[in-house]
Short mmCIF file of C-alpha atoms and ligand atoms in Angstrom, two decimals:
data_model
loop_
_atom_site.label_atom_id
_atom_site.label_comp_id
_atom_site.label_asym_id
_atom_site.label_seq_id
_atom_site.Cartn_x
_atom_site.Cartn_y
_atom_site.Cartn_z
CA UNK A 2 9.31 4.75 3.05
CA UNK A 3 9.27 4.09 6.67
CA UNK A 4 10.08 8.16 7.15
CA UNK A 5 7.32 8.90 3.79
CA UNK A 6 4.51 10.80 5.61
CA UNK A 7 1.09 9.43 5.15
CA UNK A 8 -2.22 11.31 5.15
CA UNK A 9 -5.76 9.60 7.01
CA UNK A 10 -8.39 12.42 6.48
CA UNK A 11 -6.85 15.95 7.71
CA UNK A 12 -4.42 13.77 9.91
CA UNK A 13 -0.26 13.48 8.88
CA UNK A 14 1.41 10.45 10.36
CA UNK A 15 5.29 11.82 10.25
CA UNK A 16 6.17 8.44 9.85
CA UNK A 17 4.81 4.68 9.50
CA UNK A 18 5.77 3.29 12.78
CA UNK A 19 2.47 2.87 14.84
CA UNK A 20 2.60 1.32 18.42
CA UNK A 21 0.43 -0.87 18.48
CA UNK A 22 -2.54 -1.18 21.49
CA UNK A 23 -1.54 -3.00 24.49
CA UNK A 24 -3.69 -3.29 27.60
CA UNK A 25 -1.65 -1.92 30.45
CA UNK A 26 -3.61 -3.32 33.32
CA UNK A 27 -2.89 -0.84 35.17
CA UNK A 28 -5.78 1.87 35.76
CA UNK A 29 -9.03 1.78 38.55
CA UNK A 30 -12.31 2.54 37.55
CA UNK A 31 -11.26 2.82 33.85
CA UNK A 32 -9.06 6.34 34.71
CA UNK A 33 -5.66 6.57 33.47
CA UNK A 34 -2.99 7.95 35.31
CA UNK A 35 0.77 8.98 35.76
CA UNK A 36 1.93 5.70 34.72
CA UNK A 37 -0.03 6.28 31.46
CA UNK A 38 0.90 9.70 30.54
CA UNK A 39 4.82 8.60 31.27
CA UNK A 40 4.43 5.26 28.85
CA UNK A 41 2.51 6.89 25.95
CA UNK A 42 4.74 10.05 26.46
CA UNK A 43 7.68 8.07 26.14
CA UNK A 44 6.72 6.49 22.73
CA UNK A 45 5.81 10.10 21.33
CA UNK A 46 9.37 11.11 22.33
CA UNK A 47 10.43 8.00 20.77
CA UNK A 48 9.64 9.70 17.17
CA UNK A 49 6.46 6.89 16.87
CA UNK A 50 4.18 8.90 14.09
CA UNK A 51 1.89 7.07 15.66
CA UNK A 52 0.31 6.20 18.93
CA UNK A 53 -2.92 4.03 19.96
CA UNK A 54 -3.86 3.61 23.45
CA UNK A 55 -4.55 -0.02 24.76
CA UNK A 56 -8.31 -0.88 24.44
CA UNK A 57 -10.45 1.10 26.32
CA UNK A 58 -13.61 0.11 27.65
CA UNK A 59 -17.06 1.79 26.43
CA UNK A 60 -18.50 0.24 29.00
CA UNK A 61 -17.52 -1.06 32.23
CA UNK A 62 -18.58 -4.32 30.85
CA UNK A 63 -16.65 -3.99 28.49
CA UNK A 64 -13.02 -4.15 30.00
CA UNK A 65 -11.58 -7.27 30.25
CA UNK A 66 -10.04 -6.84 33.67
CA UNK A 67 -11.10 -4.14 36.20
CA UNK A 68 -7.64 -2.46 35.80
CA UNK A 69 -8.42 -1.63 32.21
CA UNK A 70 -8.94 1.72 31.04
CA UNK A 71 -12.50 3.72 30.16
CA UNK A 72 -14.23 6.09 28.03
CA UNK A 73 -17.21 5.28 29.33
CA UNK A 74 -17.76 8.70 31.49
CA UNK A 75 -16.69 11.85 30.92
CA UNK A 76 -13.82 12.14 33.96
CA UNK A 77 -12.20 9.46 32.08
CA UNK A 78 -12.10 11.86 28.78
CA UNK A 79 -10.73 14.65 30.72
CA UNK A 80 -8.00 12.56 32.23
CA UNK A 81 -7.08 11.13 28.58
CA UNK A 82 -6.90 14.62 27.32
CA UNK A 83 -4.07 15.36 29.25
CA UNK A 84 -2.16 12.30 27.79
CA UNK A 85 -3.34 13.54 24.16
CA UNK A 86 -2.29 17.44 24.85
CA UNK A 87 1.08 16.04 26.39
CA UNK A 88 1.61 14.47 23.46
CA UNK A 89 0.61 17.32 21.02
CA UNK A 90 2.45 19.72 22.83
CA UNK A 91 5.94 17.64 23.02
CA UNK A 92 6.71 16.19 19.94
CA UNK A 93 5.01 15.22 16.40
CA UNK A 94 3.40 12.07 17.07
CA UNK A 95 -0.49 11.63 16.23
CA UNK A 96 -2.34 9.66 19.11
CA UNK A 97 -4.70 7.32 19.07
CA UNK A 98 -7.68 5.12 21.04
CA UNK A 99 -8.77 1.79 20.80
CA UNK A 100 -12.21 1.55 22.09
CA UNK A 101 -13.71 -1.90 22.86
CA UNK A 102 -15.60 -4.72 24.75
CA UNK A 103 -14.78 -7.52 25.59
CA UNK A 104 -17.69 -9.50 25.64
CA UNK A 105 -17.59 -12.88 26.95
CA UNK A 106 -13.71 -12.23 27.45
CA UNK A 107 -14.05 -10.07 29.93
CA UNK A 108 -14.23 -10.03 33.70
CA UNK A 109 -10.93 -11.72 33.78
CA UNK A 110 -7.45 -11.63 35.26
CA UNK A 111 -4.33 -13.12 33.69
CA UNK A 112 -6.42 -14.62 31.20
CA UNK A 113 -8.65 -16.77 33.64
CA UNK A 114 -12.80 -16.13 34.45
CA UNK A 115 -12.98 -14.04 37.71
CA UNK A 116 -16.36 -14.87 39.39
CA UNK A 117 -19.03 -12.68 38.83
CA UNK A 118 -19.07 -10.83 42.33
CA UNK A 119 -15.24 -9.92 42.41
CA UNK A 120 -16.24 -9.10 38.11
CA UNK A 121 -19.23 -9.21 35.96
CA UNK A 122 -21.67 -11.30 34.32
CA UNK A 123 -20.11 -11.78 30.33
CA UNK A 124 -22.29 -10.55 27.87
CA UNK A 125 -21.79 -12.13 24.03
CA UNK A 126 -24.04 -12.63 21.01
CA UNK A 127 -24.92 -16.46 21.77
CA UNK A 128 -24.75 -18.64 24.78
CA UNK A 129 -20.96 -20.08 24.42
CA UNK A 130 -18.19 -19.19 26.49
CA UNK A 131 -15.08 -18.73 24.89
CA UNK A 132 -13.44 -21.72 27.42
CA UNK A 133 -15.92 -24.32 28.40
CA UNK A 134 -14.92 -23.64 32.10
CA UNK A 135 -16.29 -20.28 31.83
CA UNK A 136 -19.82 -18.65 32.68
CA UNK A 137 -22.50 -18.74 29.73
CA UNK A 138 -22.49 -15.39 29.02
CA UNK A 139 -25.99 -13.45 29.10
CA UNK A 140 -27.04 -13.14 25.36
CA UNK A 141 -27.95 -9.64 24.14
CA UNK A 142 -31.01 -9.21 22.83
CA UNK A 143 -31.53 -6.71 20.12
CA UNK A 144 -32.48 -3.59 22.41
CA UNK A 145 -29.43 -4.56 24.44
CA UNK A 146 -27.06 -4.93 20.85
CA UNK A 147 -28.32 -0.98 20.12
CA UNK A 148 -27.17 -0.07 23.56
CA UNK A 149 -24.07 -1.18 22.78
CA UNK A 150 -23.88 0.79 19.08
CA UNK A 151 -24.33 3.50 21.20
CA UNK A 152 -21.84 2.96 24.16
CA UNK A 153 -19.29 3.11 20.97
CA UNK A 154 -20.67 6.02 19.51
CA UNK A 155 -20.65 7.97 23.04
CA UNK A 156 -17.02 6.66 23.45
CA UNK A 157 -16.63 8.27 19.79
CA UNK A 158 -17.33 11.74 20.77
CA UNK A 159 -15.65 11.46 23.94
CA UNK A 160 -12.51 10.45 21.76
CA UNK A 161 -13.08 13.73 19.82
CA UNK A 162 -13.58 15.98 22.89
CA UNK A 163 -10.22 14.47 24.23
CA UNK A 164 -8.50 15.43 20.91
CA UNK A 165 -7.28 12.27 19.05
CA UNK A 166 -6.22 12.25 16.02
CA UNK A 167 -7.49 8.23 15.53
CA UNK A 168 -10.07 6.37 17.17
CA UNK A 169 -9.99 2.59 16.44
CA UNK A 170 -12.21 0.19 16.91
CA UNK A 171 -11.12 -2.56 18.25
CA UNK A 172 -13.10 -5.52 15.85
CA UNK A 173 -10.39 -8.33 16.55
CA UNK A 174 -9.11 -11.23 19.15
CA UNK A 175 -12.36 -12.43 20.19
CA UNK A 176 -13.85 -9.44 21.86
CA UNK A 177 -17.74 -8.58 21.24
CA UNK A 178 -17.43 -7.57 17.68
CA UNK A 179 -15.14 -10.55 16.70
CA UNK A 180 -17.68 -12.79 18.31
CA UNK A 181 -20.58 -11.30 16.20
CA UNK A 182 -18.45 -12.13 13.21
CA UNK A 183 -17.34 -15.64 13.71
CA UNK A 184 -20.16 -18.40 12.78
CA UNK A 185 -18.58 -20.24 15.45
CA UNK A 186 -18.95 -17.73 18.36
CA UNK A 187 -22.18 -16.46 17.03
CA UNK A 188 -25.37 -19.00 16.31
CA UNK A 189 -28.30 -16.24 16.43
CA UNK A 190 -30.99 -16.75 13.94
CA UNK A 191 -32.12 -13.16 14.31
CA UNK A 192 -30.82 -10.30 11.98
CA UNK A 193 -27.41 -10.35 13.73
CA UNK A 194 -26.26 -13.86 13.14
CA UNK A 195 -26.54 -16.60 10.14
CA UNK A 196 -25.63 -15.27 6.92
CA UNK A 197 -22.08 -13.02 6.76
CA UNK A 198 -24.48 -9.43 5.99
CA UNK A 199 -25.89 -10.39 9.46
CA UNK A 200 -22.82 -11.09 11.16
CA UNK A 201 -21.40 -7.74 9.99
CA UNK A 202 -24.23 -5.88 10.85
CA UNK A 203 -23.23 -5.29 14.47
CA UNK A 204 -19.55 -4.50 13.51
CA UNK A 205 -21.51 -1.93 10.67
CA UNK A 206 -23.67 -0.53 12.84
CA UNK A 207 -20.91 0.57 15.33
CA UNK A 208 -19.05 2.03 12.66
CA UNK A 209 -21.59 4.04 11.24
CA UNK A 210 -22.53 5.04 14.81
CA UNK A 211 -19.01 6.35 15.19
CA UNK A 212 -18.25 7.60 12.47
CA UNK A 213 -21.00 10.08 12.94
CA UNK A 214 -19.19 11.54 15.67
CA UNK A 215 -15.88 11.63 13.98
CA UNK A 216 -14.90 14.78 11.63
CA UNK A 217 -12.08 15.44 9.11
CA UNK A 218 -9.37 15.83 12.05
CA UNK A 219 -10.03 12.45 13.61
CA UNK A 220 -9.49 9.27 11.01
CA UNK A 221 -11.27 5.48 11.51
CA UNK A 222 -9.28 2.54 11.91
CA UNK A 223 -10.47 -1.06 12.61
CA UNK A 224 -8.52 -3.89 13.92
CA UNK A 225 -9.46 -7.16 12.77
CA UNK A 226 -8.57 -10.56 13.34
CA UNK A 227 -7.93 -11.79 8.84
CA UNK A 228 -8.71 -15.81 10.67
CA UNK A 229 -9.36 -17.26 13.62
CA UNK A 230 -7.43 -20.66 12.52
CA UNK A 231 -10.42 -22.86 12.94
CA UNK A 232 -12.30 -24.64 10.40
CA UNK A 233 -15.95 -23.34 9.51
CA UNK A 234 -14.87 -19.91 10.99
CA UNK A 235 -14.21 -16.45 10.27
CA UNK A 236 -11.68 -16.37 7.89
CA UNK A 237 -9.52 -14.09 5.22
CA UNK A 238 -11.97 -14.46 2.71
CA UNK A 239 -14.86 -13.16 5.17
CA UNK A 240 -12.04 -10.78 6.01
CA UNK A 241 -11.29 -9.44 2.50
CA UNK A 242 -15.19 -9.01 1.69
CA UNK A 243 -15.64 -7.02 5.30
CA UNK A 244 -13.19 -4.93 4.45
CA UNK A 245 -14.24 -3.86 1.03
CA UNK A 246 -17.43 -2.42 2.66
CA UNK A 247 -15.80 -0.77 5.35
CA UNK A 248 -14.09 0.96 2.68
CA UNK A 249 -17.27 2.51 1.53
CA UNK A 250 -18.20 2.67 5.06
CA UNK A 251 -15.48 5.24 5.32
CA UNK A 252 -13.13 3.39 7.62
CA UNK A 253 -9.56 4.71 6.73
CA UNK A 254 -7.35 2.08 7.58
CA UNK A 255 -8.02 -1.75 8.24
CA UNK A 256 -5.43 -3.17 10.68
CA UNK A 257 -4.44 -6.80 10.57
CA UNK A 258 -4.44 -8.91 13.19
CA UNK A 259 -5.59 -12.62 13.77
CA UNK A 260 -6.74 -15.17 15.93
CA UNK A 261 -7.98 -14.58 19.79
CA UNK A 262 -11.90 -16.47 19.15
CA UNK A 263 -11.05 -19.67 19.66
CA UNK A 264 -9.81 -21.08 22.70
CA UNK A 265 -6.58 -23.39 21.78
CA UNK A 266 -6.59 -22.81 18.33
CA UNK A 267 -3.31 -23.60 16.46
CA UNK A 268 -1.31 -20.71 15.40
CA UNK A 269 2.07 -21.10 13.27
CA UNK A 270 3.72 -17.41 14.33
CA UNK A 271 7.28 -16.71 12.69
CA UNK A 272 8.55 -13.67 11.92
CA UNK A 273 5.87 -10.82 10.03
CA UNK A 274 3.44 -14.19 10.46
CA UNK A 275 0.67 -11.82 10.12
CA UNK A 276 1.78 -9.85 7.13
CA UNK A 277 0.49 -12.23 4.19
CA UNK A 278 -2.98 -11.20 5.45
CA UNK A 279 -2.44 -7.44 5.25
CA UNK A 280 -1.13 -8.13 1.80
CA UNK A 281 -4.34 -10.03 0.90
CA UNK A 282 -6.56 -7.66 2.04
CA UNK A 283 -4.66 -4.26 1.34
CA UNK A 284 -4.31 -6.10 -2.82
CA UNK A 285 -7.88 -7.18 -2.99
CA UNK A 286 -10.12 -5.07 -1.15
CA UNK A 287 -7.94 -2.17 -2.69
CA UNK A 288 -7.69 -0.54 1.34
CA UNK A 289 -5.04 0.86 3.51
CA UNK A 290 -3.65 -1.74 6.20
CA UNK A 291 -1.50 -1.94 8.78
CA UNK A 292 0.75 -4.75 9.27
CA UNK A 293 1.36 -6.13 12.42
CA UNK A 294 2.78 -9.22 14.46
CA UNK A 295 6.91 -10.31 15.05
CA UNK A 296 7.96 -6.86 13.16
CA UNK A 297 10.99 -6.01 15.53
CA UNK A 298 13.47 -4.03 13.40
CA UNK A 299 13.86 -1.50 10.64
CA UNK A 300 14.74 -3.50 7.38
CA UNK A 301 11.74 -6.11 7.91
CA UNK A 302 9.68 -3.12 8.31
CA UNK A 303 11.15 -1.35 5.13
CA UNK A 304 10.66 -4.28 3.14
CA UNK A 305 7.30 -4.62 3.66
CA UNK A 306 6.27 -1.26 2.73
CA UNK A 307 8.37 -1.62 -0.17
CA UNK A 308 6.21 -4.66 -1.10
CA UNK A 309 3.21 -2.36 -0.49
CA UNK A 310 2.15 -5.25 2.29
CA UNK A 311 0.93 -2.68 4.18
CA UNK A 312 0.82 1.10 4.73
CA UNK A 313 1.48 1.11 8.53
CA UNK A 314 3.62 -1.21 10.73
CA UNK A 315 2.64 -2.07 14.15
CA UNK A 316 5.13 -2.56 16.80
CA UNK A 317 3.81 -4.14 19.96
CA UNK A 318 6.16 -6.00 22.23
CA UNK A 319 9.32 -4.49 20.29
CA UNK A 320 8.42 -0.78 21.33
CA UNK A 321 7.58 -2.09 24.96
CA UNK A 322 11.46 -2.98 24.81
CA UNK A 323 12.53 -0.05 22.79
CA UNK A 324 10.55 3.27 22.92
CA UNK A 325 13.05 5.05 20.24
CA UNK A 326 12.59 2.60 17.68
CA UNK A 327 11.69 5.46 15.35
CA UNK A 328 14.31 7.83 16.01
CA UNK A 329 16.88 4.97 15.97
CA UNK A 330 15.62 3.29 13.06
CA UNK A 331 15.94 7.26 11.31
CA UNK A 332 19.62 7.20 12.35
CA UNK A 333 20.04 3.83 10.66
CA UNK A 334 18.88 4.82 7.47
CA UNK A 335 19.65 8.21 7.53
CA UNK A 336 16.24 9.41 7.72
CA UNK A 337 14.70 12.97 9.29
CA UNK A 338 12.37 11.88 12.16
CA UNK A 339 11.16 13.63 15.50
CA UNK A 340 13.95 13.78 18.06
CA UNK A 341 13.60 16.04 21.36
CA UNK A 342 14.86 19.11 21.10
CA UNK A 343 16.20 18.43 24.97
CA UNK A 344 17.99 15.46 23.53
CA UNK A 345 19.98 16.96 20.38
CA UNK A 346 23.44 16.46 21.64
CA UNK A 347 22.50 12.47 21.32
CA UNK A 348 21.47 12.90 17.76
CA UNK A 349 23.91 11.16 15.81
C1 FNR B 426 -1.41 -6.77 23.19
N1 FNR B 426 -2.20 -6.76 22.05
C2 FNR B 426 -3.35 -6.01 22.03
N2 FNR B 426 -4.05 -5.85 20.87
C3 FNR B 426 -5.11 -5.04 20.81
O1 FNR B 426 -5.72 -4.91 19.75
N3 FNR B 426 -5.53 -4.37 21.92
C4 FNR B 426 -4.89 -4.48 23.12
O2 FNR B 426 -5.25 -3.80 24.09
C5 FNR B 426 -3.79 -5.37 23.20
N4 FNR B 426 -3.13 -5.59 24.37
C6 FNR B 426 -1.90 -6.19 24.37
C7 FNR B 426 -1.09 -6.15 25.53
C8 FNR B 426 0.20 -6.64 25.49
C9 FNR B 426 1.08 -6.54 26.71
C10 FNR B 426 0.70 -7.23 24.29
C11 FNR B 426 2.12 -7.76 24.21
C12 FNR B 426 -0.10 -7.31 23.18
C13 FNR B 426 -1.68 -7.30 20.78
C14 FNR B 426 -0.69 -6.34 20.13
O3 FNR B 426 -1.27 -5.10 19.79
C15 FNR B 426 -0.08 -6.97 18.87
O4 FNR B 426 -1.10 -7.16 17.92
C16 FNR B 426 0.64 -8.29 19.15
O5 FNR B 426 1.39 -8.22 20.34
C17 FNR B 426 1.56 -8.69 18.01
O6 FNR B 426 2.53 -7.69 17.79
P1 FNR B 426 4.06 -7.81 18.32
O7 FNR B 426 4.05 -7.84 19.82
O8 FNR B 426 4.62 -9.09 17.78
O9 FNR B 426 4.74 -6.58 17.77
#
């Protein structure tokens, strides 16, 4: 199962491991660089079918720390292209981007509010900070929320001009999507707040808006946090209606995530904690999910495709401490998966 290719549009995954995005922190002015195209490299020769870049701002608003990458210009494309053909080129992993904002999360550093000279003012959906020690963000008003639509849909087709083979947007952990969704996070009375078609028309909007740019080679994911743990918020039920109609929105693959909205929320995390809402949502919205969260080794991973929990796994921290997790976990059970043809006296 694990090694069972899997089809998203025009675009074969080899096989189901996925790293997962993780901000690298590590860029200026939003440009990647060698350190980039040597840790996404490394994961493509790894065997990982496949690979999403950490989010990437569509604005520079829309980091969360000024050392986070952009797709907000078109240098920035050009220098991700080079990370894409690299990975094309050497080995038969699909690549991926997560384009975001963070909202009123971002301007920050190590998780704490930078001031607004050495950042930016926080922009967010309603007034509330996500810490009460933090700025009020400036609220968006409506001509400012289409701007925004747009800054996704320009980060779309610079996605495409850079040649992934996935763009994801990145709808979870509290950033400016996730606050549009939560009740909790957003109080507008306009069109874009109240009722749960309002809060989901921001989240819709952007979807449409980049799926336009998209084609059959490129597939949509969206990440989404199933709960944020907090009573009277976003939850899995919210979560399971969303992603029926991003279904029909034509968004290939919901990936599950949780939490990140509210500040010291109580999470229980154990082992595949996050799985149980993949499950939920792949069973009842009838999508494809990815699983992701404490899934560190090969049998876990097989037995939750076997389950049909979820169509993808994730691998975050575990592929940070072991790039070949594919091509080892092939060895284990036997299974054909992308090895470097440099490397072939190690293949067992
Ligand atoms: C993350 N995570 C994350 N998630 C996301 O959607 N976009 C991102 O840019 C990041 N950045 C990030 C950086 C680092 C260093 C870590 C460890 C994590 C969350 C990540 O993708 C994943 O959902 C969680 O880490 C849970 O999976 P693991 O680590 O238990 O496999």
């Amino acid at each position: 199962m694990l090694y069972t290719p899997i089809q998203f549009r025009n675009v074969t995954l080899k096989n189901r491991w996925v790293m997962s995005p993780m901000c690298m922190y590590s860029s200026e002015n939003g440009m990647p660089n060698d350190f980039h195209l040597v840790h996404y490299g490394s994961r493509a020769q790894g065997g990982t079918g496949l690979i999403i870049l950490e989010a990437t701002g569509v604005e520079p608003r829309g980091r969360i720390t000024n050392k986070c990458l952009g797709i907000w210009n078109d240098e920035q494309a050009n220098q991700l292209k080079k990370i894409v053909d690299f990975v094309h080129q050497n080995s038969e992993s699909k690549i991926g981007i997560q384009i975001a904002h963070a909202g009123r999360k971002g301007s920050t550093w190590n998780n704490i509010q930078i001031s607004e000279e050495e950042g930016w003012e926080t922009i967010a959906p309603s007034a509330i900070p996500f810490n009460t020690t933090e700025r009020i963000p400036h609220v968006l008003s409506i001509e400012e929320i289409k701007e925004q639509v747009q800054n996704f849909k320009e980060a779309a087709r610079r996605s495409v001009e850079a040649g992934f083979d996935v763009v994801e947007i990145h709808g979870a952990h509290g950033y400016l999507i996730h606050q549009f969704l939560s009740p909790l996070s957003n109080v507008r009375t306009d069109e874009y707040g109240g009722s749960f078609e309002n809060r989901i028309r921001f989240l819709l909007e952007v979807v449409d808006a980049v799926n336009s740019e998209l084609n059959d080679n490129i597939a949509l994911f969206v990440r989404i946090s199933a709960t944020e743990y907090a009573e009277n918020g976003w939850d899995i039920e919210e979560s399971v209606e969303l992603s029926k109609i991003l279904k029909t929105q034509g968004v290939d693959l919901v990936d599950v995530s949780s939490g990140g909205n509210i500040h010291g929320a109580k999470i229980s995390v154990f082992d595949g904690y996050q799985v149980p809402f993949s499950a939920q949502i792949k069973n009842e919205a009838n999508v494809k999910t990815g699983a992701v969260g404490l899934i560190t080794d090969v049998a876990q991973a097989e037995d939750i495709l076997a389950k049909e929990e979820a169509d993808l796994i994730f691998v975050a921290r575990e592929i940070l401490r072991n790039p070949y997790i594919a091509v080892q976990g092939s060895f284990k059970l036997k299974e054909e998966c992308f090895f470097p043809h440099q490397y072939t006296r190690a293949k067992k």
